[in-house]
Amino acid sequence: MYDICIIGADLLGAFLAHRLSRTTAKVLWLEQEPDVARGRSSALSGYLSYNVDAKNPALTQQVIQKGITLYPDLCQDLSIPFQYTAPPYGGYVDPVTLCFALAEEAVLNQVALHLSTKVSHLAMLQNATSFFHSHCTINTTRQFFADSTPSSPAFIQLPPLTDAVFSAAPAIASHIVETLLPSTFPKKKIFLKRNPPLCLKDMIPIERNHYVHAHPEAGRIVCRCCQITEAEIMDVIRRPVGATDFEGVKKRLGIGTGLCHGSRCRTKIEALLAQEVLCTEKN
Amino acid sequence: MHRKELVIIGAGTAGLHAALAAHKRKCRDILVLEQEPSVSISWPKLPGLTLKTEATALSLNERKQVTFTGPRVGFQQVHAEAIILATGAIPVRSDHSTSYRPDVQLCHSASITLSPSSYGPCVNEMSETSLHGVFACGDALFVHDISFSVQAESSQTGMAAARYLKEGFFRHPVFSVETSGLLTYVIPSTICPMNISETLTFTLCAAALGTQLRIFRDNMIWKELPWPSRQGQQQVTFCIHKEALLSIRYRLHFELK
């Protein structure tokens, strides 16, 4: 029995899951794709804009402003880069990196993430293959549920992800958790922080030399175009929300965006993925 | 930081012959970097020639410092007096087929001028790129046809590198050689006007056989040559007139009729 169910593991879902993982609520998180951030988050510009969206009249200037002011501290907490930009933009943050960081920290703090799980109906069905039960459902996707009548447990529908919604997302998440939910949840005592992802390019030469001698796989270059090593790829696969296919590795590390378009590294990465998945299945 | 006389990047056919030629010319401090764990050719054990397998060259800068990494070598930077790029070609996928292009990643990091026709670095008659003391040979220069002798070309490059290390040579002003149509590549892609005569080597498509080659100078037809009906590598020797060399706009342009 879950307190809250979030449908859709894109940026809005990740913000909600991350915000709820700070509380004692039991959260279920469902996504139909095999990985997070497969939705519209990769189509966003990443620039935080103060402009009001005409399609969402409920999204006022105050909410957007509040959302943008929350971003710098959030990015510092998650140890991801945040760039201040000149007006009319409030800053720049990579939406896909942000989504992965939020999802990782949410899953570390006991949010039950089920990937490749499509929600067919909201009401309980007799002949469904599997079902989950929750007090409240938050839908972040564009999927329409005919059963979402007022008689069902509380149902909240979120707007589609646009640049304005992206700018206001932290404010939307805290607004939903603080006011819209049927019951309030106290804060968790222990909140785990994620380890920042391994990045050999950021190391100074002496540090990197020691690291490569200690971990030989950090010396094996897999993607020569982007200079990504085997150690970085294994780190990405073994993370809390790990990559399960080439597309996932590509979104996390930028592999396959170089000169050869992945024709040299694709087979190597797929072999690493297969080896890792087989290991986890054996265990 | 370590210092080396000559660093050769890539231990394929081109790298081997460049290393042997340089070693023959009394170069006794050679480092060869290879990214694969093993080499396909058996390398002779020579004094002063070090081969490091599983060492990937990451970057090359304008001061001729090569950064490389590998599970056994760690992360190192080496300062070289001369560098030979023999990295080979990389596959480039398109929708229906895979074509090959020279691997110019290191050229990009050292901001070496690239040729628009071959996608490889522009070189002079000594196979030297626009960065002084950095040479290129093999598929790193342009993707070779099966009829082209990589061995001879890379040996010449090795010798040029050894000569550069020994005496160093003055870099003359050069003018570029441009190609169009079915002519794929000309070596050298730049010509030094100090030379009295120059031998140009062409690669030619099969479709161009039996046609006529036109050489333009300053957009005027200068020479018309009948093209021999043999595919592949061709050589043309011609004289450069001294008075024409003083003109800055001097430029050779090749076209097939």
Coordinates of C-alpha atoms in Angstrom, one line a residue:
Chain A
M1 CA 0.0 0.0 0.0
Y2 CA 1.5 3.3 -1.1
D3 CA 0.6 6.8 0.0
I4 CA 1.3 8.5 -3.3
C5 CA 1.7 7.2 -6.9
I6 CA 3.4 9.3 -9.5
I7 CA 2.9 8.4 -13.2
G8 CA 5.6 9.4 -15.6
A9 CA 9.4 9.6 -14.9
D10 CA 10.2 12.7 -16.7
L11 CA 11.3 16.0 -15.2
L12 CA 8.1 16.9 -13.4
G13 CA 7.8 13.4 -12.0
A14 CA 11.4 13.5 -10.9
F15 CA 10.9 16.9 -9.1
L16 CA 7.8 15.4 -7.3
A17 CA 9.5 12.2 -6.4
H18 CA 12.6 14.1 -5.1
R19 CA 10.4 16.4 -3.0
L20 CA 8.4 13.6 -1.6
S21 CA 11.5 11.5 -0.8
R22 CA 12.4 14.1 1.8
T23 CA 9.2 13.2 3.6
T24 CA 8.1 9.9 5.2
A25 CA 5.5 9.3 2.5
K26 CA 5.6 5.9 0.7
V27 CA 6.0 6.8 -2.9
L28 CA 5.4 4.6 -6.0
W29 CA 6.8 5.9 -9.3
L30 CA 5.8 4.4 -12.6
E31 CA 7.3 4.9 -16.1
Q32 CA 6.4 3.0 -19.3
E33 CA 9.8 3.6 -20.9
P34 CA 12.9 1.6 -19.8
D35 CA 14.7 4.7 -18.5
V36 CA 13.9 8.1 -16.9
A37 CA 14.1 11.4 -18.9
R38 CA 12.7 9.8 -22.1
G39 CA 9.9 12.4 -22.4
R40 CA 9.9 16.0 -23.3
S41 CA 12.7 17.0 -21.0
S42 CA 15.3 16.4 -23.8
A43 CA 13.3 18.8 -26.0
L44 CA 13.6 21.7 -23.5
S45 CA 16.0 24.6 -24.1
G46 CA 17.3 24.5 -20.5
Y47 CA 17.0 28.3 -20.2
L48 CA 14.9 29.4 -17.2
S49 CA 12.6 32.1 -18.7
Y50 CA 10.3 34.5 -16.8
N51 CA 7.8 34.5 -19.6
V52 CA 4.2 33.4 -18.8
D53 CA 2.8 30.5 -20.8
A54 CA -0.6 31.4 -22.4
K55 CA -1.7 27.8 -22.3
N56 CA -1.4 27.6 -18.5
P57 CA -3.2 30.6 -17.0
A58 CA -2.8 29.1 -13.5
L59 CA 1.0 29.5 -13.8
T60 CA 1.5 33.1 -12.7
Q61 CA 4.6 35.2 -12.7
Q62 CA 5.0 34.7 -9.0
V63 CA 5.1 30.9 -9.3
I64 CA 7.7 31.1 -12.1
Q65 CA 9.8 33.6 -10.1
K66 CA 9.7 31.4 -7.0
G67 CA 10.7 28.4 -9.1
I68 CA 13.7 30.1 -10.6
T69 CA 14.9 31.4 -7.3
L70 CA 14.9 27.8 -6.0
Y71 CA 17.1 26.4 -8.8
P72 CA 20.7 27.5 -7.8
D73 CA 20.5 25.9 -4.3
L74 CA 18.9 22.8 -5.7
C75 CA 21.7 22.4 -8.3
Q76 CA 24.3 22.9 -5.7
D77 CA 22.7 20.2 -3.5
L78 CA 22.7 17.8 -6.4
S79 CA 26.2 18.9 -7.5
I80 CA 25.3 19.6 -11.1
P81 CA 26.3 22.8 -13.0
F82 CA 24.1 25.8 -12.9
Q83 CA 25.0 28.8 -15.1
Y84 CA 23.8 32.3 -14.4
T85 CA 22.7 34.1 -17.6
A86 CA 21.9 37.6 -18.6
P87 CA 18.2 38.7 -18.6
P88 CA 15.6 37.8 -19.9
Y89 CA 16.7 34.4 -18.7
G90 CA 17.2 33.4 -15.0
G91 CA 19.9 30.9 -15.7
Y92 CA 20.7 27.7 -17.6
V93 CA 20.6 24.1 -16.3
D94 CA 20.7 20.9 -18.4
P95 CA 17.2 19.4 -18.0
V96 CA 18.3 15.8 -18.7
T97 CA 21.2 15.9 -16.2
L98 CA 18.9 17.5 -13.7
C99 CA 16.3 14.8 -14.2
F100 CA 18.8 12.0 -13.7
A101 CA 20.2 13.6 -10.6
L102 CA 16.7 14.1 -9.1
A103 CA 15.7 10.5 -9.9
E104 CA 18.9 9.1 -8.4
E105 CA 18.5 10.9 -5.1
A106 CA 14.8 10.0 -5.0
V107 CA 15.5 6.3 -5.5
L108 CA 18.3 6.4 -2.9
N109 CA 15.7 7.6 -0.5
Q110 CA 13.2 4.8 -0.9
V111 CA 11.0 5.9 -3.8
A112 CA 9.9 2.7 -5.5
L113 CA 10.6 3.3 -9.2
H114 CA 9.2 0.8 -11.6
L115 CA 10.5 1.3 -15.2
S116 CA 8.9 -0.4 -18.3
T117 CA 5.6 -0.4 -16.4
K118 CA 2.6 1.1 -18.3
V119 CA -0.4 2.2 -16.4
S120 CA -3.5 0.9 -18.1
H121 CA -6.3 1.8 -15.6
L122 CA -6.5 3.7 -12.4
A123 CA -9.3 1.6 -10.8
M124 CA -8.5 -1.8 -9.6
L125 CA -9.2 -4.5 -12.2
Q126 CA -9.9 -8.2 -11.6
N127 CA -7.9 -9.6 -14.6
A128 CA -5.0 -7.1 -14.6
T129 CA -1.5 -8.8 -14.6
S130 CA -0.4 -6.7 -11.6
F131 CA -1.8 -3.8 -9.7
F132 CA -0.6 -1.2 -7.2
H133 CA -2.7 0.5 -4.5
S134 CA -2.2 4.1 -3.5
H135 CA -4.1 6.8 -1.7
C136 CA -3.4 9.5 -4.1
T137 CA -2.3 9.6 -7.8
I138 CA -0.3 12.4 -9.5
N139 CA -0.3 12.1 -13.3
T140 CA 2.6 14.0 -15.0
T141 CA 2.0 12.4 -18.5
R142 CA -0.4 13.3 -21.3
Q143 CA -2.1 9.9 -20.9
F144 CA -5.9 10.2 -20.3
F145 CA -7.5 8.1 -17.7
A146 CA -11.3 7.6 -18.1
D147 CA -11.6 6.2 -14.5
S148 CA -10.2 9.3 -12.8
T149 CA -13.6 10.3 -11.4
P150 CA -13.9 12.2 -8.1
S151 CA -14.9 8.9 -6.4
S152 CA -11.4 7.5 -7.0
P153 CA -8.7 8.5 -4.5
A154 CA -7.3 12.0 -4.9
F155 CA -6.1 12.5 -8.5
I156 CA -3.9 15.4 -9.6
Q157 CA -3.2 16.1 -13.3
L158 CA -0.1 18.2 -14.1
P159 CA 0.3 20.4 -17.2
P160 CA 2.6 19.3 -20.1
L161 CA 6.3 20.1 -19.7
T162 CA 7.0 23.5 -21.4
D163 CA 9.8 26.0 -20.8
A164 CA 7.5 28.0 -18.4
V165 CA 6.6 24.8 -16.5
F166 CA 10.3 23.9 -16.4
S167 CA 11.1 27.2 -14.9
A168 CA 8.4 26.9 -12.2
A169 CA 8.9 23.2 -11.6
P170 CA 10.5 23.4 -8.1
A171 CA 7.8 25.7 -6.9
I172 CA 5.1 23.5 -8.5
A173 CA 6.5 20.4 -6.7
S174 CA 6.6 22.1 -3.3
H175 CA 3.2 23.6 -3.8
I176 CA 1.7 20.2 -4.5
V177 CA 3.4 18.5 -1.6
E178 CA 2.6 21.3 0.9
T179 CA -1.0 22.1 0.0
L180 CA -2.7 19.9 -2.5
L181 CA -2.1 16.4 -1.1
P182 CA -4.9 15.0 1.1
S183 CA -2.6 14.4 4.0
T184 CA 0.7 16.0 5.1
F185 CA 3.8 14.0 5.8
P186 CA 6.6 14.9 8.3
K187 CA 10.2 15.3 7.2
K188 CA 12.5 12.3 7.1
K189 CA 15.3 12.3 9.7
I190 CA 18.0 10.8 7.4
F191 CA 18.2 12.0 3.8
L192 CA 20.9 10.3 1.7
K193 CA 22.9 12.3 -0.8
R194 CA 24.0 10.9 -4.1
N195 CA 27.6 10.6 -5.1
P196 CA 28.5 12.9 -7.9
P197 CA 29.1 10.9 -11.1
L198 CA 32.7 10.0 -12.0
C199 CA 34.3 12.5 -14.4
L200 CA 37.9 11.9 -15.2
K201 CA 38.2 15.1 -17.3
D202 CA 37.6 17.2 -14.2
M203 CA 40.6 15.7 -12.4
I204 CA 44.0 17.3 -12.4
P205 CA 46.7 15.2 -14.2
I206 CA 48.5 13.9 -11.0
E207 CA 45.2 12.9 -9.4
R208 CA 44.1 11.3 -12.6
N209 CA 47.4 9.4 -13.0
H210 CA 46.9 8.0 -9.4
Y211 CA 43.3 7.1 -10.1
V212 CA 44.2 5.2 -13.4
H213 CA 46.9 3.2 -11.6
A214 CA 44.4 2.3 -8.8
H215 CA 41.6 1.5 -11.3
P216 CA 43.0 0.1 -14.6
E217 CA 39.5 0.4 -16.3
A218 CA 39.8 4.2 -16.0
G219 CA 42.6 4.0 -18.5
R220 CA 40.7 2.1 -21.2
I221 CA 39.2 4.7 -23.5
V222 CA 35.9 3.4 -25.0
C223 CA 34.7 6.5 -26.8
R224 CA 37.6 8.3 -28.4
C225 CA 35.5 11.2 -29.8
C226 CA 34.3 12.2 -26.3
Q227 CA 37.2 10.6 -24.4
I228 CA 34.9 8.5 -22.2
T229 CA 36.6 5.7 -20.3
E230 CA 35.3 2.2 -19.3
A231 CA 35.2 3.3 -15.6
E232 CA 32.8 6.2 -16.4
I233 CA 30.5 3.9 -18.4
M234 CA 30.5 1.2 -15.6
D235 CA 29.7 4.0 -13.1
V236 CA 26.8 5.1 -15.2
I237 CA 25.4 1.6 -15.5
R238 CA 25.8 0.8 -11.7
R239 CA 24.2 4.0 -10.4
P240 CA 20.9 3.9 -8.5
V241 CA 19.0 4.7 -11.7
G242 CA 21.5 3.1 -14.1
A243 CA 21.6 3.1 -17.8
T244 CA 20.1 -0.1 -19.3
D245 CA 20.7 0.5 -23.0
F246 CA 22.9 2.5 -25.4
E247 CA 20.4 5.4 -25.4
G248 CA 20.7 5.7 -21.6
V249 CA 24.5 5.8 -21.7
K250 CA 24.3 8.3 -24.6
K251 CA 22.0 10.7 -22.6
R252 CA 24.2 10.5 -19.5
L253 CA 27.7 10.8 -21.0
G254 CA 27.2 12.3 -24.5
I255 CA 28.7 9.2 -26.2
G256 CA 27.8 8.8 -29.8
T257 CA 27.6 12.6 -30.4
G258 CA 31.2 12.8 -31.7
L259 CA 32.7 12.6 -35.1
C260 CA 32.1 8.9 -35.6
H261 CA 28.4 8.9 -34.4
G262 CA 29.0 5.9 -32.2
S263 CA 30.2 3.6 -35.0
R264 CA 33.4 2.7 -33.0
C265 CA 32.1 2.6 -29.5
R266 CA 28.6 1.2 -29.8
T267 CA 29.5 -2.5 -29.9
K268 CA 31.9 -2.0 -26.9
I269 CA 29.3 -0.3 -24.9
E270 CA 26.6 -2.9 -25.7
A271 CA 29.1 -5.6 -24.7
L272 CA 29.6 -3.8 -21.3
L273 CA 25.9 -3.5 -20.8
A274 CA 25.3 -7.2 -21.6
Q275 CA 28.0 -8.3 -19.3
E276 CA 26.7 -6.1 -16.5
V277 CA 23.0 -7.1 -16.9
L278 CA 24.0 -10.8 -17.0
C279 CA 26.0 -10.3 -13.7
T280 CA 23.0 -8.7 -12.0
E281 CA 20.6 -11.4 -13.2
K282 CA 23.0 -14.1 -11.9
N283 CA 23.1 -12.5 -8.5
Chain B
M1 CA 57.0 16.0 -17.8
H2 CA 59.0 13.5 -19.9
R3 CA 60.8 14.6 -23.0
K4 CA 61.0 12.5 -26.2
E5 CA 62.6 13.2 -29.5
L6 CA 59.9 11.6 -31.6
V7 CA 56.5 10.5 -30.7
I8 CA 54.6 8.3 -33.2
I9 CA 50.8 8.0 -32.6
G10 CA 49.5 4.7 -34.0
A11 CA 51.4 1.4 -34.5
G12 CA 49.9 0.3 -37.7
T13 CA 51.6 -0.1 -41.1
A14 CA 52.2 3.6 -41.4
G15 CA 53.5 4.0 -37.8
L16 CA 55.9 1.0 -38.2
H17 CA 57.5 2.2 -41.4
A18 CA 57.8 5.8 -40.2
A19 CA 59.5 4.5 -37.0
L20 CA 61.9 2.2 -38.9
A21 CA 62.8 5.1 -41.3
A22 CA 63.4 7.5 -38.5
H23 CA 65.4 4.9 -36.6
K24 CA 67.5 4.2 -39.7
R25 CA 68.3 8.0 -39.7
K26 CA 69.9 7.8 -36.3
C27 CA 66.9 8.8 -34.2
R28 CA 67.3 7.0 -30.9
D29 CA 64.5 8.3 -28.7
I30 CA 61.3 7.1 -30.2
L31 CA 58.0 6.5 -28.4
V32 CA 55.2 4.7 -30.2
L33 CA 51.7 4.9 -28.8
E34 CA 49.0 2.3 -29.7
Q35 CA 45.5 2.2 -28.3
E36 CA 44.8 -1.5 -28.9
P37 CA 46.2 -4.1 -26.4
S38 CA 48.1 -5.8 -29.2
V39 CA 49.7 -4.9 -32.5
S40 CA 48.9 -6.8 -35.7
I41 CA 52.5 -6.4 -37.1
S42 CA 55.5 -7.9 -35.3
W43 CA 57.7 -5.0 -34.2
P44 CA 61.4 -5.4 -34.3
K45 CA 63.3 -4.9 -31.0
L46 CA 65.5 -1.9 -31.6
P47 CA 67.5 0.2 -29.2
G48 CA 65.8 3.5 -28.4
L49 CA 62.4 2.4 -29.8
T50 CA 59.7 2.1 -27.2
L51 CA 56.3 0.7 -28.1
K52 CA 53.5 1.3 -25.6
T53 CA 50.3 -0.7 -26.2
E54 CA 47.0 0.1 -24.6
A55 CA 47.9 3.8 -24.5
T56 CA 45.4 6.1 -26.1
A57 CA 46.5 9.6 -27.1
L58 CA 43.9 12.0 -25.8
S59 CA 45.1 15.4 -26.9
L60 CA 47.9 17.3 -28.6
N61 CA 48.5 20.9 -28.1
E62 CA 50.4 23.7 -29.9
R63 CA 53.5 23.2 -27.8
K64 CA 53.7 19.6 -29.0
Q65 CA 52.7 18.0 -25.7
V66 CA 50.9 14.7 -26.1
T67 CA 48.6 13.5 -23.3
F68 CA 47.9 9.8 -23.2
T69 CA 46.3 7.4 -20.9
G70 CA 46.1 3.6 -20.5
P71 CA 45.5 0.9 -17.8
R72 CA 49.3 0.3 -17.5
V73 CA 50.7 3.7 -18.2
G74 CA 48.3 5.8 -16.1
F75 CA 47.8 9.3 -17.3
Q76 CA 50.9 11.0 -18.6
Q77 CA 52.0 14.0 -20.6
V78 CA 55.0 13.9 -22.9
H79 CA 56.8 16.7 -24.6
A80 CA 58.0 15.8 -28.1
E81 CA 60.3 17.6 -30.5
A82 CA 58.6 15.9 -33.4
I83 CA 55.3 14.1 -33.7
I84 CA 54.1 11.7 -36.4
L85 CA 50.4 11.2 -36.6
A86 CA 49.6 7.7 -37.9
T87 CA 46.2 7.2 -36.3
G88 CA 44.5 5.8 -39.3
A89 CA 40.9 6.3 -40.5
I90 CA 37.6 6.1 -38.6
P91 CA 34.3 4.8 -39.9
V92 CA 31.6 7.3 -40.5
R93 CA 28.1 6.0 -40.6
S94 CA 25.6 7.4 -42.9
D95 CA 22.0 6.2 -43.6
H96 CA 22.9 3.3 -45.9
S97 CA 26.7 2.8 -45.9
T98 CA 29.8 3.3 -43.9
S99 CA 32.5 5.4 -45.3
Y100 CA 36.0 6.2 -43.9
R101 CA 37.6 9.4 -43.0
P102 CA 41.0 10.4 -41.5
D103 CA 41.0 10.5 -37.7
V104 CA 41.5 14.2 -37.1
Q105 CA 40.7 14.4 -33.4
L106 CA 44.3 15.2 -32.5
C107 CA 44.5 17.7 -35.3
H108 CA 41.4 19.4 -33.9
S109 CA 42.9 19.7 -30.4
A110 CA 46.1 21.2 -31.9
S111 CA 44.1 23.4 -34.3
I112 CA 46.0 22.1 -37.3
T113 CA 44.6 23.2 -40.7
L114 CA 42.5 20.6 -42.4
S115 CA 42.0 20.0 -46.1
P116 CA 38.4 20.2 -47.3
S117 CA 38.9 17.6 -50.1
S118 CA 40.4 14.8 -48.1
Y119 CA 39.1 15.8 -44.6
G120 CA 42.7 15.2 -43.4
P121 CA 45.4 17.7 -42.4
C122 CA 47.0 19.9 -45.1
V123 CA 50.7 18.9 -45.5
N124 CA 53.6 20.2 -47.5
E125 CA 56.1 18.3 -49.5
M126 CA 57.7 16.9 -46.3
S127 CA 54.4 15.6 -45.0
E128 CA 54.5 18.3 -42.4
T129 CA 51.3 19.8 -41.2
S130 CA 50.6 23.4 -40.5
L131 CA 52.0 22.9 -36.9
H132 CA 55.8 23.0 -37.1
G133 CA 57.3 19.6 -36.3
V134 CA 54.0 17.6 -36.6
F135 CA 53.9 15.2 -39.5
A136 CA 51.1 13.0 -40.8
C137 CA 51.2 9.8 -42.8
G138 CA 49.0 6.8 -43.7
D139 CA 45.2 6.9 -43.4
A140 CA 45.5 9.8 -41.0
L141 CA 46.5 12.0 -43.9
F142 CA 43.9 10.8 -46.4
V143 CA 42.1 7.5 -46.9
H144 CA 44.3 5.4 -49.2
D145 CA 43.1 3.4 -52.1
I146 CA 44.4 -0.2 -52.2
S147 CA 46.7 0.8 -55.1
F148 CA 48.5 3.4 -53.0
S149 CA 51.7 2.5 -51.2
V150 CA 51.4 3.5 -47.6
Q151 CA 54.8 2.0 -46.9
A152 CA 56.8 4.4 -49.2
E153 CA 54.8 7.4 -48.0
S154 CA 55.3 6.7 -44.3
S155 CA 59.0 5.9 -44.8
Q156 CA 59.4 9.3 -46.4
T157 CA 57.6 10.9 -43.5
G158 CA 59.8 9.1 -41.0
M159 CA 62.9 10.4 -42.8
A160 CA 61.5 13.9 -43.0
A161 CA 60.9 13.8 -39.2
A162 CA 64.5 12.6 -38.6
R163 CA 65.8 15.3 -40.8
Y164 CA 63.7 17.9 -39.0
L165 CA 65.1 16.7 -35.7
K166 CA 68.7 16.8 -36.9
E167 CA 68.8 20.1 -38.7
G168 CA 65.4 21.6 -38.5
F169 CA 64.2 23.3 -41.7
F170 CA 63.0 26.7 -42.5
R171 CA 59.4 26.8 -43.3
H172 CA 58.9 28.4 -46.7
P173 CA 55.8 30.3 -47.7
V174 CA 53.5 27.8 -49.3
F175 CA 50.6 27.9 -51.7
S176 CA 47.7 25.5 -51.8
V177 CA 46.8 22.9 -54.4
E178 CA 43.0 22.6 -54.9
T179 CA 41.2 19.8 -56.6
S180 CA 37.7 19.4 -57.9
G181 CA 35.6 16.7 -59.5
L182 CA 36.9 13.2 -59.7
L183 CA 40.4 14.0 -58.4
T184 CA 40.4 13.0 -54.8
Y185 CA 43.7 14.0 -53.4
V186 CA 47.0 15.5 -54.3
I187 CA 50.2 15.1 -52.4
P188 CA 51.6 17.5 -51.4
S189 CA 48.5 19.6 -50.8
T190 CA 50.7 22.7 -50.4
I191 CA 53.8 23.5 -52.6
C192 CA 56.9 25.3 -51.5
P193 CA 57.8 27.9 -54.1
M194 CA 61.5 27.5 -53.3
N195 CA 61.5 24.2 -55.1
I196 CA 62.3 24.4 -58.8
S197 CA 60.3 21.4 -59.8
E198 CA 57.7 19.5 -58.0
T199 CA 56.3 16.0 -58.3
L200 CA 52.6 15.8 -57.6
T201 CA 50.9 12.5 -56.8
F202 CA 47.2 12.1 -57.6
T203 CA 44.5 9.7 -56.7
L204 CA 41.9 9.3 -59.3
C205 CA 38.4 7.8 -59.5
A206 CA 37.7 5.0 -62.1
A207 CA 35.1 7.2 -63.8
A208 CA 37.7 9.8 -64.8
L209 CA 39.8 7.4 -67.0
G210 CA 40.7 8.6 -70.5
T211 CA 39.8 12.2 -69.7
Q212 CA 42.0 15.3 -69.8
L213 CA 43.5 17.0 -66.8
R214 CA 43.6 20.8 -66.7
I215 CA 45.9 22.6 -64.4
F216 CA 44.8 26.2 -63.7
R217 CA 47.1 28.9 -62.4
D218 CA 45.5 32.1 -61.1
N219 CA 42.2 30.9 -62.7
M220 CA 43.9 30.7 -66.2
I221 CA 44.4 27.4 -68.0
W222 CA 48.1 26.7 -67.6
K223 CA 48.6 23.1 -68.8
E224 CA 46.4 20.5 -70.4
L225 CA 47.6 16.9 -69.8
P226 CA 46.0 13.7 -71.3
W227 CA 45.2 11.4 -68.5
P228 CA 46.7 7.9 -68.8
S229 CA 44.1 5.2 -68.8
R230 CA 45.2 3.6 -65.6
Q231 CA 43.3 3.8 -62.4
G232 CA 44.8 4.9 -59.1
Q233 CA 47.9 6.7 -58.3
Q234 CA 49.5 9.0 -61.0
Q235 CA 52.4 11.3 -60.9
V236 CA 53.0 14.5 -62.8
T237 CA 56.3 16.4 -62.7
F238 CA 56.3 20.0 -63.8
C239 CA 58.5 23.0 -63.4
I240 CA 57.6 26.1 -61.4
H241 CA 58.7 29.4 -62.8
K242 CA 60.7 31.6 -60.5
E243 CA 59.0 34.8 -61.5
A244 CA 55.6 33.4 -60.9
L245 CA 56.5 32.5 -57.4
L246 CA 56.6 36.0 -56.2
S247 CA 52.9 36.4 -56.9
I248 CA 50.9 35.9 -53.7
R249 CA 47.9 34.9 -55.7
Y250 CA 49.7 32.0 -57.2
R251 CA 47.5 29.0 -56.8
L252 CA 47.2 25.7 -58.7
H253 CA 43.8 24.4 -59.5
F254 CA 43.1 21.0 -61.1
E255 CA 40.1 20.0 -63.1
L256 CA 39.1 17.1 -65.2
K257 CA 37.7 17.7 -68.7

